Amino acid sequence: MTDTASQADTAREVPDGEQPFTALPERNLDKRELQALVDELAARPELWREEVAFSDTERHYASLHRDEFVDVWLLCWTRQNDTGWHDHDLSSGAVRVVQGVLTESNPRIGGEHLATPVGAGSSFCFGPDHIHRLTGATDDAVSVHAYSPPLWRLGQYDITEDGLMRRVSVSYADELRPMDTAAAA
């Protein structure tokens, strides 16, 4: 795991002198508000471009902002990067792909999992009940993620070939990876 806490506790200066996160409301954001936030941040690469880096052995991510209501991350992906099946516990979230392509997969018990390519310029949002996995579909994918309330715990899932699903609670600080290599295939 490559984790960069670059100015995670303070907002960054932007060219016009405004602080990018000071306009956020002092409350938890819903999934549509989170989607609007990641879409806005995608249009401001001066806030995240310096954090972009790639590795096939570990996913690179950088905390862009964290306060008591929202958590914002930049993630960089190659085809070797895979979160495994997971949820975001109590948090809603949104993802905006700013470069390359990710694949978002949703589990289908007793059926083939749904896999959707999400390319640069696209975003999606979800509630705390959403289970998915993200993988790099290109070797240069970059995405901006926002969560509210801020991540604290996540659920990591293993889905066996015969359809058995089990959940393990993990810290937000742990890098998500498939729990079982056989299940990731």
Coordinates of N, CA, C and O in Angstrom, one line a residue:
M1 N 0.8 -1.2 0.0 CA 0.0 0.0 0.0 C 0.9 1.2 0.0 O 1.8 1.3 0.8
T2 N 0.6 2.2 -0.9 CA 1.3 3.4 -0.9 C 0.3 4.5 -0.5 O -0.7 4.7 -1.2
D3 N 0.4 5.0 0.7 CA -0.5 6.0 1.2 C 0.2 7.3 1.4 O 1.2 7.4 2.1
T4 N -0.4 8.3 0.9 CA 0.2 9.7 1.0 C -0.9 10.5 1.7 O -1.9 10.7 1.2
A5 N -0.6 11.0 2.9 CA -1.5 11.9 3.7 C -1.2 13.3 3.4 O -1.1 14.1 4.3
S6 N -1.0 13.7 2.1 CA -0.6 15.0 1.7 C -1.6 16.0 2.1 O -2.7 16.1 1.5
Q7 N -1.3 16.8 3.1 CA -2.1 17.9 3.6 C -3.6 17.4 3.8 O -4.5 18.1 3.5
A8 N -3.7 16.2 4.4 CA -5.0 15.6 4.6 C -5.8 16.4 5.6 O -7.0 16.4 5.5
D9 N -5.2 17.1 6.5 CA -5.9 17.8 7.6 C -6.1 19.2 7.2 O -6.8 19.9 8.0
T10 N -5.5 19.7 6.2 CA -5.7 21.1 5.8 C -6.1 21.2 4.3 O -5.6 20.4 3.5
A11 N -6.9 22.2 4.0 CA -7.2 22.4 2.6 C -6.0 23.0 1.9 O -5.2 23.7 2.4
R12 N -5.9 22.7 0.6 CA -4.8 23.2 -0.2 C -5.1 24.6 -0.8 O -6.2 24.9 -1.1
E13 N -4.0 25.4 -1.0 CA -4.2 26.6 -1.7 C -4.4 26.3 -3.2 O -3.8 25.5 -3.8
V14 N -5.3 27.1 -3.8 CA -5.6 27.0 -5.2 C -5.3 28.3 -5.8 O -5.2 29.3 -5.1
P15 N -5.1 28.3 -7.2 CA -4.6 29.6 -7.8 C -5.3 30.8 -7.4 O -4.8 31.9 -7.3
D16 N -6.6 30.8 -7.3 CA -7.4 32.0 -7.0 C -7.4 32.3 -5.5 O -8.1 33.2 -5.0
G17 N -6.7 31.5 -4.7 CA -6.6 31.7 -3.3 C -7.7 31.1 -2.4 O -7.6 31.2 -1.2
E18 N -8.7 30.5 -3.1 CA -9.8 29.9 -2.3 C -9.3 28.5 -1.7 O -8.5 27.8 -2.4
Q19 N -9.9 28.2 -0.6 CA -9.7 26.8 -0.1 C -10.7 25.9 -0.6 O -11.9 26.2 -0.6
P20 N -10.4 24.8 -1.2 CA -11.3 23.9 -1.9 C -12.4 23.2 -1.1 O -13.4 22.9 -1.5
F21 N -12.1 23.0 0.2 CA -13.0 22.2 1.0 C -13.8 23.1 2.0 O -14.6 22.6 2.8
T22 N -13.5 24.4 2.1 CA -14.2 25.2 3.1 C -15.6 25.4 2.8 O -16.4 25.8 3.7
A23 N -16.1 25.3 1.5 CA -17.5 25.5 1.2 C -18.4 24.3 1.5 O -19.6 24.3 1.3
L24 N -17.8 23.2 1.9 CA -18.6 22.0 2.3 C -19.5 22.3 3.5 O -19.0 22.9 4.4
P25 N -20.7 21.8 3.4 CA -21.6 22.0 4.6 C -21.0 21.2 5.8 O -20.4 20.2 5.7
E26 N -21.4 21.7 7.0 CA -20.9 21.0 8.2 C -21.9 19.9 8.6 O -22.6 20.0 9.7
R27 N -22.1 18.9 7.8 CA -23.0 17.8 8.0 C -22.5 16.7 7.1 O -21.8 16.9 6.1
N28 N -23.1 15.5 7.3 CA -22.8 14.4 6.4 C -23.4 14.7 5.0 O -24.5 15.3 5.0
L29 N -22.8 14.3 3.9 CA -23.3 14.5 2.6 C -24.0 13.2 2.1 O -23.6 12.1 2.5
D30 N -25.0 13.4 1.3 CA -25.7 12.2 0.7 C -24.9 11.8 -0.6 O -24.0 12.5 -1.0
K31 N -25.3 10.7 -1.1 CA -24.5 10.2 -2.3 C -24.5 11.1 -3.5 O -23.5 11.2 -4.2
R32 N -25.6 11.8 -3.7 CA -25.6 12.7 -4.9 C -24.7 13.9 -4.6 O -24.1 14.4 -5.5
E33 N -24.7 14.4 -3.4 CA -23.8 15.5 -3.0 C -22.3 15.1 -3.2 O -21.4 15.8 -3.6
L34 N -22.0 13.8 -2.8 CA -20.7 13.3 -2.9 C -20.3 13.2 -4.4 O -19.2 13.5 -4.8
Q35 N -21.3 12.8 -5.2 CA -21.0 12.7 -6.7 C -20.7 14.1 -7.3 O -19.8 14.2 -8.0
A36 N -21.4 15.1 -6.8 CA -21.2 16.5 -7.3 C -19.8 16.9 -6.8 O -19.1 17.6 -7.6
L37 N -19.4 16.5 -5.6 CA -18.1 16.9 -5.1 C -17.0 16.2 -5.9 O -16.0 16.9 -6.3
V38 N -17.0 14.9 -6.2 CA -15.9 14.3 -7.0 C -15.9 14.8 -8.4 O -14.8 15.0 -9.0
D39 N -17.1 15.2 -9.0 CA -17.1 15.8 -10.3 C -16.4 17.1 -10.3 O -15.7 17.5 -11.2
E40 N -16.7 17.9 -9.3 CA -16.1 19.2 -9.2 C -14.5 19.1 -9.0 O -13.8 19.8 -9.6
L41 N -14.1 18.2 -8.1 CA -12.7 18.0 -7.9 C -12.0 17.5 -9.1 O -10.8 17.8 -9.4
A42 N -12.6 16.7 -9.9 CA -12.0 16.2 -11.2 C -11.6 17.3 -12.1 O -10.6 17.2 -12.8
A43 N -12.4 18.4 -12.1 CA -12.1 19.6 -12.9 C -11.0 20.4 -12.3 O -10.7 21.5 -12.9
R44 N -10.5 20.1 -11.2 CA -9.4 20.9 -10.5 C -8.2 20.0 -10.3 O -7.8 19.8 -9.2
P45 N -7.5 19.6 -11.4 CA -6.3 18.7 -11.2 C -5.2 19.4 -10.4 O -4.4 18.6 -9.9
E46 N -5.2 20.7 -10.3 CA -4.1 21.3 -9.4 C -4.2 20.8 -8.0 O -3.2 20.9 -7.2
L47 N -5.3 20.2 -7.6 CA -5.5 19.7 -6.2 C -5.0 18.3 -6.0 O -4.9 17.9 -4.9
W48 N -4.8 17.6 -7.1 CA -4.5 16.1 -7.0 C -3.4 15.6 -8.0 O -2.8 14.6 -7.7
R49 N -3.1 16.3 -9.0 CA -2.2 15.8 -10.1 C -0.9 15.4 -9.5 O -0.3 14.4 -10.0
E50 N -0.3 16.2 -8.6 CA 1.0 15.8 -8.1 C 1.1 14.5 -7.3 O 2.1 14.0 -7.0
E51 N -0.1 14.0 -6.9 CA -0.1 12.7 -6.2 C -0.2 11.5 -7.0 O -0.1 10.4 -6.5
V52 N -0.3 11.6 -8.3 CA -0.5 10.5 -9.3 C 0.8 9.7 -9.3 O 1.9 10.2 -9.6
A53 N 0.7 8.4 -9.1 CA 1.8 7.4 -9.2 C 1.2 6.0 -9.4 O 0.1 5.8 -9.0
F54 N 2.0 5.2 -10.1 CA 1.4 3.8 -10.4 C 2.4 2.7 -9.9 O 3.6 2.9 -9.9
S55 N 1.8 1.6 -9.5 CA 2.6 0.4 -9.1 C 1.7 -0.8 -9.4 O 0.5 -0.8 -9.1
D56 N 2.3 -1.9 -9.9 CA 1.6 -3.1 -10.2 C 1.5 -3.9 -8.9 O 0.6 -4.8 -8.8
T57 N 2.3 -3.7 -7.9 CA 2.3 -4.5 -6.7 C 1.4 -4.0 -5.6 O 1.1 -4.7 -4.7
E58 N 1.1 -2.7 -5.6 CA 0.3 -2.1 -4.6 C -0.4 -0.9 -5.2 O 0.1 -0.2 -6.1
R59 N -1.7 -0.7 -4.8 CA -2.4 0.5 -5.3 C -1.9 1.7 -4.6 O -1.8 1.7 -3.4
H60 N -1.7 2.8 -5.4 CA -1.2 4.0 -4.8 C -2.5 4.9 -4.5 O -3.4 5.0 -5.3
Y61 N -2.5 5.4 -3.3 CA -3.6 6.3 -2.9 C -3.1 7.4 -2.0 O -2.2 7.3 -1.3
A62 N -3.8 8.6 -2.1 CA -3.5 9.7 -1.3 C -4.7 10.4 -0.7 O -5.7 10.6 -1.4
S63 N -4.7 10.7 0.5 CA -5.8 11.4 1.2 C -5.7 12.9 0.8 O -4.7 13.5 0.9
L64 N -6.8 13.4 0.2 CA -6.8 14.8 -0.3 C -7.5 15.7 0.8 O -7.2 16.8 0.9
H65 N -8.4 15.1 1.6 CA -9.1 15.8 2.6 C -9.8 14.9 3.5 O -10.4 13.9 3.1
R66 N -9.9 15.2 4.8 CA -10.6 14.4 5.8 C -11.0 15.4 6.9 O -10.2 16.1 7.5
D67 N -12.3 15.4 7.2 CA -12.8 16.1 8.3 C -13.9 15.3 9.0 O -14.0 14.1 8.7
E68 N -14.7 15.8 9.9 CA -15.6 15.0 10.6 C -16.8 14.5 9.7 O -17.6 13.7 10.1
F69 N -17.0 15.1 8.5 CA -18.1 14.8 7.7 C -17.8 14.1 6.4 O -18.7 13.5 5.8
V70 N -16.6 14.3 5.8 CA -16.3 13.8 4.5 C -14.8 13.4 4.4 O -14.0 14.0 5.1
D71 N -14.6 12.4 3.6 CA -13.3 11.8 3.4 C -13.0 11.8 1.9 O -13.9 11.3 1.1
V72 N -11.9 12.4 1.3 CA -11.7 12.4 -0.1 C -10.3 11.8 -0.4 O -9.3 12.2 0.2
W73 N -10.3 10.9 -1.4 CA -9.1 10.2 -1.8 C -8.8 10.3 -3.3 O -9.8 10.3 -4.1
L74 N -7.6 10.2 -3.6 CA -7.1 10.0 -5.0 C -6.6 8.6 -5.0 O -5.7 8.2 -4.2
L75 N -7.0 7.8 -6.0 CA -6.5 6.4 -6.2 C -5.9 6.2 -7.6 O -6.5 6.8 -8.5
C76 N -4.8 5.5 -7.7 CA -4.2 5.3 -9.0 C -4.2 3.7 -9.2 O -3.9 3.0 -8.3
W77 N -4.4 3.3 -10.4 CA -4.7 1.9 -10.7 C -3.9 1.4 -11.9 O -3.7 2.1 -12.9
T78 N -3.5 0.2 -11.9 CA -3.0 -0.6 -13.1 C -4.0 -1.8 -13.2 O -4.8 -2.0 -12.3
R79 N -3.8 -2.6 -14.2 CA -4.6 -3.8 -14.4 C -4.4 -4.8 -13.3 O -5.2 -5.7 -13.1
Q80 N -3.3 -4.7 -12.6 CA -3.0 -5.6 -11.5 C -3.6 -5.2 -10.2 O -3.6 -6.0 -9.2
N81 N -4.3 -4.1 -10.1 CA -4.9 -3.6 -8.8 C -6.3 -4.0 -8.7 O -7.1 -3.8 -9.7
D82 N -6.7 -4.5 -7.6 CA -8.1 -5.1 -7.4 C -8.4 -4.9 -5.9 O -7.7 -5.3 -5.1
T83 N -9.6 -4.3 -5.6 CA -10.0 -4.1 -4.3 C -10.5 -5.4 -3.6 O -10.6 -5.5 -2.4
G84 N -11.0 -6.3 -4.4 CA -11.8 -7.4 -3.9 C -13.2 -6.9 -3.5 O -13.4 -5.7 -3.6
W85 N -14.1 -7.8 -3.2 CA -15.4 -7.4 -2.9 C -15.4 -6.7 -1.5 O -14.8 -7.1 -0.6
H86 N -16.1 -5.5 -1.5 CA -16.2 -4.8 -0.2 C -17.4 -3.9 -0.2 O -18.0 -3.6 -1.2
D87 N -17.7 -3.4 1.0 CA -18.7 -2.4 1.2 C -18.0 -1.2 2.0 O -16.8 -1.4 2.3
H88 N -18.7 -0.2 2.3 CA -18.2 1.0 3.0 C -18.8 1.2 4.3 O -18.9 2.3 4.8
D89 N -19.3 0.1 4.9 CA -19.9 0.1 6.2 C -21.0 1.1 6.3 O -22.0 1.0 5.6
L90 N -20.9 2.2 7.1 CA -21.9 3.2 7.3 C -21.9 4.4 6.3 O -22.7 5.2 6.3
S91 N -20.9 4.4 5.4 CA -20.6 5.5 4.5 C -21.3 5.4 3.2 O -21.2 4.3 2.6
S92 N -21.8 6.5 2.7 CA -22.1 6.6 1.2 C -20.9 7.0 0.5 O -19.9 7.5 1.1
G93 N -20.9 6.9 -0.8 CA -19.7 7.2 -1.5 C -19.9 7.6 -3.0 O -21.0 7.5 -3.5
A94 N -18.9 8.1 -3.6 CA -18.9 8.5 -5.0 C -17.5 8.4 -5.6 O -16.5 8.6 -4.9
V95 N -17.4 8.0 -6.9 CA -16.2 7.8 -7.6 C -16.3 8.5 -8.9 O -17.3 8.4 -9.6
R96 N -15.2 9.2 -9.2 CA -15.1 9.9 -10.5 C -13.8 9.4 -11.1 O -12.7 9.5 -10.5
V97 N -13.8 8.8 -12.3 CA -12.6 8.4 -13.0 C -12.1 9.6 -13.8 O -12.9 10.2 -14.6
V98 N -10.9 10.0 -13.6 CA -10.3 11.2 -14.3 C -9.4 10.8 -15.4 O -9.0 11.7 -16.2
Q99 N -8.9 9.6 -15.4 CA -8.0 9.1 -16.4 C -8.1 7.6 -16.5 O -8.3 6.9 -15.5
G100 N -8.0 7.1 -17.7 CA -8.1 5.6 -17.9 C -9.5 5.0 -17.7 O -10.5 5.7 -17.8
V101 N -9.5 3.7 -17.3 CA -10.8 3.0 -17.2 C -10.7 2.1 -16.0 O -9.6 1.4 -15.8
L102 N -11.7 2.1 -15.1 CA -11.9 1.1 -14.0 C -13.0 0.2 -14.4 O -13.8 0.5 -15.3
T103 N -13.0 -1.0 -13.8 CA -14.2 -1.9 -13.9 C -14.8 -2.0 -12.5 O -14.1 -2.3 -11.6
E104 N -16.1 -1.6 -12.5 CA -16.8 -1.8 -11.2 C -17.6 -3.1 -11.4 O -18.4 -3.2 -12.3
S105 N -17.5 -4.0 -10.5 CA -18.2 -5.3 -10.5 C -19.2 -5.3 -9.3 O -18.8 -4.8 -8.2
N106 N -20.4 -5.8 -9.5 CA -21.4 -6.0 -8.5 C -21.7 -7.5 -8.4 O -21.9 -8.2 -9.4
P107 N -21.7 -8.0 -7.2 CA -22.0 -9.5 -7.0 C -23.4 -9.9 -7.4 O -24.3 -9.2 -7.1
R108 N -23.5 -11.1 -8.0 CA -24.8 -11.7 -8.3 C -24.7 -13.1 -7.7 O -24.0 -14.0 -8.3
I109 N -25.3 -13.3 -6.6 CA -25.3 -14.7 -6.0 C -26.1 -15.6 -6.9 O -27.3 -15.3 -7.2
G110 N -25.6 -16.7 -7.3 CA -26.3 -17.6 -8.1 C -26.3 -17.2 -9.6 O -27.0 -17.8 -10.4
G111 N -25.5 -16.2 -9.9 CA -25.5 -15.8 -11.3 C -24.1 -15.2 -11.6 O -23.3 -15.0 -10.7
E112 N -23.9 -14.7 -12.8 CA -22.7 -14.1 -13.2 C -22.6 -12.7 -12.7 O -23.6 -11.9 -12.8
H113 N -21.5 -12.3 -12.1 CA -21.3 -11.0 -11.5 C -21.4 -9.9 -12.7 O -21.0 -10.2 -13.8
L114 N -22.0 -8.8 -12.3 CA -22.1 -7.7 -13.3 C -20.8 -6.9 -13.3 O -20.3 -6.5 -12.2
A115 N -20.2 -6.7 -14.5 CA -19.0 -5.9 -14.6 C -19.3 -4.7 -15.5 O -19.7 -4.9 -16.7
T116 N -19.0 -3.5 -15.1 CA -19.3 -2.3 -15.8 C -18.0 -1.5 -16.0 O -17.4 -1.1 -15.0
P117 N -17.6 -1.2 -17.2 CA -16.4 -0.3 -17.4 C -16.8 1.1 -17.1 O -17.9 1.6 -17.4
V118 N -16.0 1.9 -16.3 CA -16.2 3.3 -16.0 C -15.0 4.0 -16.5 O -13.9 3.9 -15.9
G119 N -15.2 4.8 -17.5 CA -14.1 5.5 -18.2 C -13.9 6.9 -17.7 O -14.8 7.5 -17.0
A120 N -12.8 7.5 -18.1 CA -12.5 8.9 -17.8 C -13.7 9.8 -18.1 O -14.3 9.7 -19.2
G121 N -14.1 10.7 -17.1 CA -15.2 11.6 -17.3 C -16.5 11.0 -16.7 O -17.5 11.8 -16.6
S122 N -16.5 9.8 -16.3 CA -17.7 9.2 -15.7 C -17.6 9.1 -14.2 O -16.5 9.0 -13.7
S123 N -18.8 9.2 -13.6 CA -18.8 9.1 -12.1 C -20.0 8.2 -11.7 O -21.0 8.1 -12.5
F124 N -20.0 7.7 -10.5 CA -21.1 7.0 -10.0 C -21.1 7.2 -8.5 O -20.1 7.6 -7.9
C125 N -22.3 6.9 -7.9 CA -22.4 7.1 -6.4 C -23.2 5.9 -5.9 O -23.8 5.2 -6.6
F126 N -23.1 5.8 -4.5 CA -23.7 4.6 -3.9 C -24.0 4.9 -2.4 O -23.4 5.8 -1.8
G127 N -24.9 4.1 -1.9 CA -25.2 4.2 -0.5 C -24.4 3.2 0.3 O -23.7 2.3 -0.2
P128 N -24.6 3.1 1.6 CA -23.8 2.2 2.5 C -24.1 0.7 2.3 O -23.4 -0.1 2.7
D129 N -25.2 0.5 1.6 CA -25.6 -0.9 1.4 C -25.0 -1.5 0.1 O -25.1 -2.7 -0.2
H130 N -24.2 -0.7 -0.6 CA -23.6 -1.1 -1.9 C -22.4 -2.0 -1.7 O -21.4 -1.7 -0.9
I131 N -22.4 -3.2 -2.3 CA -21.2 -4.1 -2.3 C -20.6 -4.1 -3.7 O -21.4 -4.3 -4.7
H132 N -19.3 -3.9 -3.9 CA -18.7 -3.9 -5.2 C -17.2 -4.3 -5.1 O -16.7 -4.4 -4.0
R133 N -16.6 -4.3 -6.2 CA -15.1 -4.4 -6.3 C -14.7 -3.5 -7.5 O -15.4 -3.4 -8.5
L134 N -13.6 -2.9 -7.3 CA -13.0 -2.1 -8.4 C -11.7 -2.7 -8.8 O -10.9 -3.1 -8.0
T135 N -11.5 -2.7 -10.1 CA -10.2 -3.1 -10.7 C -9.8 -2.2 -11.8 O -10.6 -1.5 -12.4
G136 N -8.5 -2.1 -12.0 CA -8.0 -1.3 -13.1 C -8.2 -2.0 -14.4 O -7.9 -3.1 -14.5
A137 N -8.8 -1.3 -15.3 CA -9.0 -1.9 -16.7 C -7.9 -1.4 -17.6 O -7.8 -1.9 -18.7
T138 N -7.2 -0.3 -17.2 CA -6.0 0.2 -18.0 C -4.9 0.4 -17.0 O -5.1 0.3 -15.8
D139 N -3.7 0.5 -17.5 CA -2.5 0.7 -16.6 C -2.3 2.1 -16.2 O -1.2 2.4 -15.6
D140 N -3.2 3.0 -16.4 CA -3.0 4.4 -16.1 C -4.3 5.0 -15.5 O -4.5 6.2 -15.6
A141 N -5.1 4.2 -14.8 CA -6.4 4.8 -14.3 C -6.2 5.6 -13.1 O -5.4 5.2 -12.2
V142 N -6.9 6.7 -13.0 CA -6.8 7.6 -11.8 C -8.3 8.0 -11.5 O -9.1 8.3 -12.3
S143 N -8.6 7.9 -10.2 CA -10.0 8.2 -9.7 C -10.0 9.0 -8.4 O -9.1 8.9 -7.6
V144 N -11.0 9.8 -8.3 CA -11.2 10.6 -7.1 C -12.4 10.0 -6.4 O -13.5 9.8 -7.0
H145 N -12.3 9.7 -5.1 CA -13.4 9.1 -4.3 C -13.7 10.0 -3.1 O -12.8 10.6 -2.5
A146 N -15.0 10.0 -2.7 CA -15.4 10.8 -1.6 C -16.4 9.9 -0.8 O -17.2 9.2 -1.4
Y147 N -16.3 10.0 0.5 CA -17.2 9.2 1.4 C -17.7 10.1 2.6 O -17.0 10.9 3.1
S148 N -19.0 9.8 2.9 CA -19.6 10.5 4.1 C -20.6 9.6 4.7 O -21.4 9.0 4.0
P149 N -20.5 9.5 6.1 CA -19.5 10.0 6.9 C -18.1 9.4 6.5 O -18.1 8.4 5.8
P150 N -17.0 10.0 7.0 CA -15.7 9.5 6.6 C -15.6 8.0 6.9 O -16.2 7.5 7.9
L151 N -14.8 7.3 6.1 CA -14.6 5.9 6.3 C -13.9 5.6 7.7 O -13.0 6.4 8.1
W152 N -14.3 4.6 8.3 CA -13.7 4.1 9.5 C -13.5 2.6 9.4 O -12.4 2.1 9.7
R153 N -14.6 1.9 9.1 CA -14.5 0.5 8.8 C -15.1 0.2 7.5 O -15.8 1.0 6.9
L154 N -14.6 -0.9 6.9 CA -15.2 -1.4 5.6 C -15.5 -2.9 5.8 O -14.9 -3.6 6.7
G155 N -16.4 -3.4 5.0 CA -16.6 -4.9 5.0 C -15.9 -5.5 3.8 O -16.1 -5.0 2.7
Q156 N -15.1 -6.5 4.0 CA -14.4 -7.2 3.0 C -15.1 -8.5 2.8 O -15.4 -9.2 3.8
Y157 N -15.3 -9.0 1.6 CA -16.1 -10.2 1.3 C -15.3 -11.2 0.6 O -14.5 -10.9 -0.3
D158 N -15.6 -12.5 0.9 CA -15.1 -13.6 0.1 C -16.4 -14.3 -0.4 O -17.3 -14.5 0.3
I159 N -16.4 -14.5 -1.7 CA -17.5 -15.3 -2.3 C -16.9 -16.5 -3.0 O -16.1 -16.4 -3.9
T160 N -17.3 -17.7 -2.4 CA -16.7 -18.9 -2.9 C -17.4 -19.3 -4.2 O -18.5 -18.8 -4.6
E161 N -16.8 -20.3 -4.9 CA -17.4 -20.8 -6.2 C -18.8 -21.3 -6.0 O -19.6 -21.3 -6.9
D162 N -19.1 -21.9 -4.8 CA -20.5 -22.4 -4.6 C -21.4 -21.4 -4.1 O -22.5 -21.7 -3.7
G163 N -21.0 -20.1 -4.0 CA -21.9 -19.0 -3.7 C -21.9 -18.6 -2.2 O -22.7 -17.7 -1.9
L164 N -21.1 -19.2 -1.4 CA -21.1 -18.8 0.0 C -20.4 -17.4 0.1 O -19.3 -17.2 -0.4
M165 N -21.0 -16.5 0.9 CA -20.4 -15.2 1.1 C -20.1 -15.0 2.6 O -21.0 -15.3 3.4
R166 N -18.9 -14.5 2.9 CA -18.7 -14.1 4.3 C -18.0 -12.7 4.3 O -17.4 -12.3 3.4
R167 N -18.3 -12.0 5.4 CA -17.8 -10.6 5.5 C -16.9 -10.6 6.7 O -17.1 -11.1 7.8
V168 N -15.8 -9.8 6.5 CA -14.8 -9.5 7.6 C -14.7 -8.0 7.6 O -14.6 -7.3 6.6
S169 N -14.8 -7.4 8.9 CA -14.7 -6.0 9.1 C -13.2 -5.6 9.1 O -12.4 -6.3 9.8
V170 N -12.8 -4.6 8.3 CA -11.4 -4.1 8.2 C -11.4 -2.6 8.4 O -12.4 -1.9 8.2
S171 N -10.2 -2.1 8.8 CA -10.0 -0.7 9.0 C -9.9 0.0 7.6 O -9.4 -0.6 6.6
Y172 N -10.3 1.2 7.6 CA -10.2 2.0 6.3 C -8.7 2.2 5.9 O -8.4 2.5 4.8
A173 N -7.8 2.1 6.9 CA -6.4 2.3 6.6 C -5.8 1.0 5.9 O -4.7 1.1 5.4
D174 N -6.5 -0.1 5.9 CA -5.9 -1.3 5.3 C -6.2 -1.2 3.8 O -7.3 -0.8 3.3
E175 N -5.2 -1.6 3.0 CA -5.4 -1.7 1.5 C -6.3 -2.8 1.2 O -6.1 -4.0 1.6
L176 N -7.4 -2.6 0.5 CA -8.3 -3.6 0.1 C -7.7 -4.4 -1.1 O -7.2 -3.9 -2.0
R177 N -7.8 -5.7 -0.9 CA -7.3 -6.7 -1.9 C -8.3 -7.9 -1.8 O -8.9 -8.1 -0.8
P178 N -8.3 -8.7 -2.9 CA -9.2 -9.9 -2.8 C -8.8 -10.8 -1.6 O -7.6 -10.9 -1.3
M179 N -9.8 -11.3 -0.9 CA -9.5 -12.1 0.3 C -9.0 -13.5 -0.1 O -8.2 -14.1 0.6
D180 N -9.5 -14.0 -1.2 CA -9.2 -15.3 -1.7 C -8.8 -15.2 -3.2 O -9.7 -14.9 -4.0
T181 N -7.6 -15.6 -3.5 CA -7.2 -15.5 -4.9 C -8.1 -16.3 -5.8 O -8.4 -15.9 -6.9
A182 N -8.5 -17.5 -5.4 CA -9.4 -18.3 -6.2 C -10.7 -17.6 -6.5 O -11.2 -17.7 -7.6
A183 N -11.2 -16.8 -5.5 CA -12.5 -16.1 -5.7 C -12.3 -14.9 -6.6 O -13.3 -14.5 -7.2
A184 N -11.1 -14.4 -6.7 CA -10.9 -13.2 -7.6 C -10.8 -13.6 -9.0 O -10.9 -12.7 -9.9
A185 N -10.6 -14.8 -9.4 CA -10.5 -15.2 -10.8 C -11.8 -15.1 -11.5 O -12.8 -15.2 -11.0

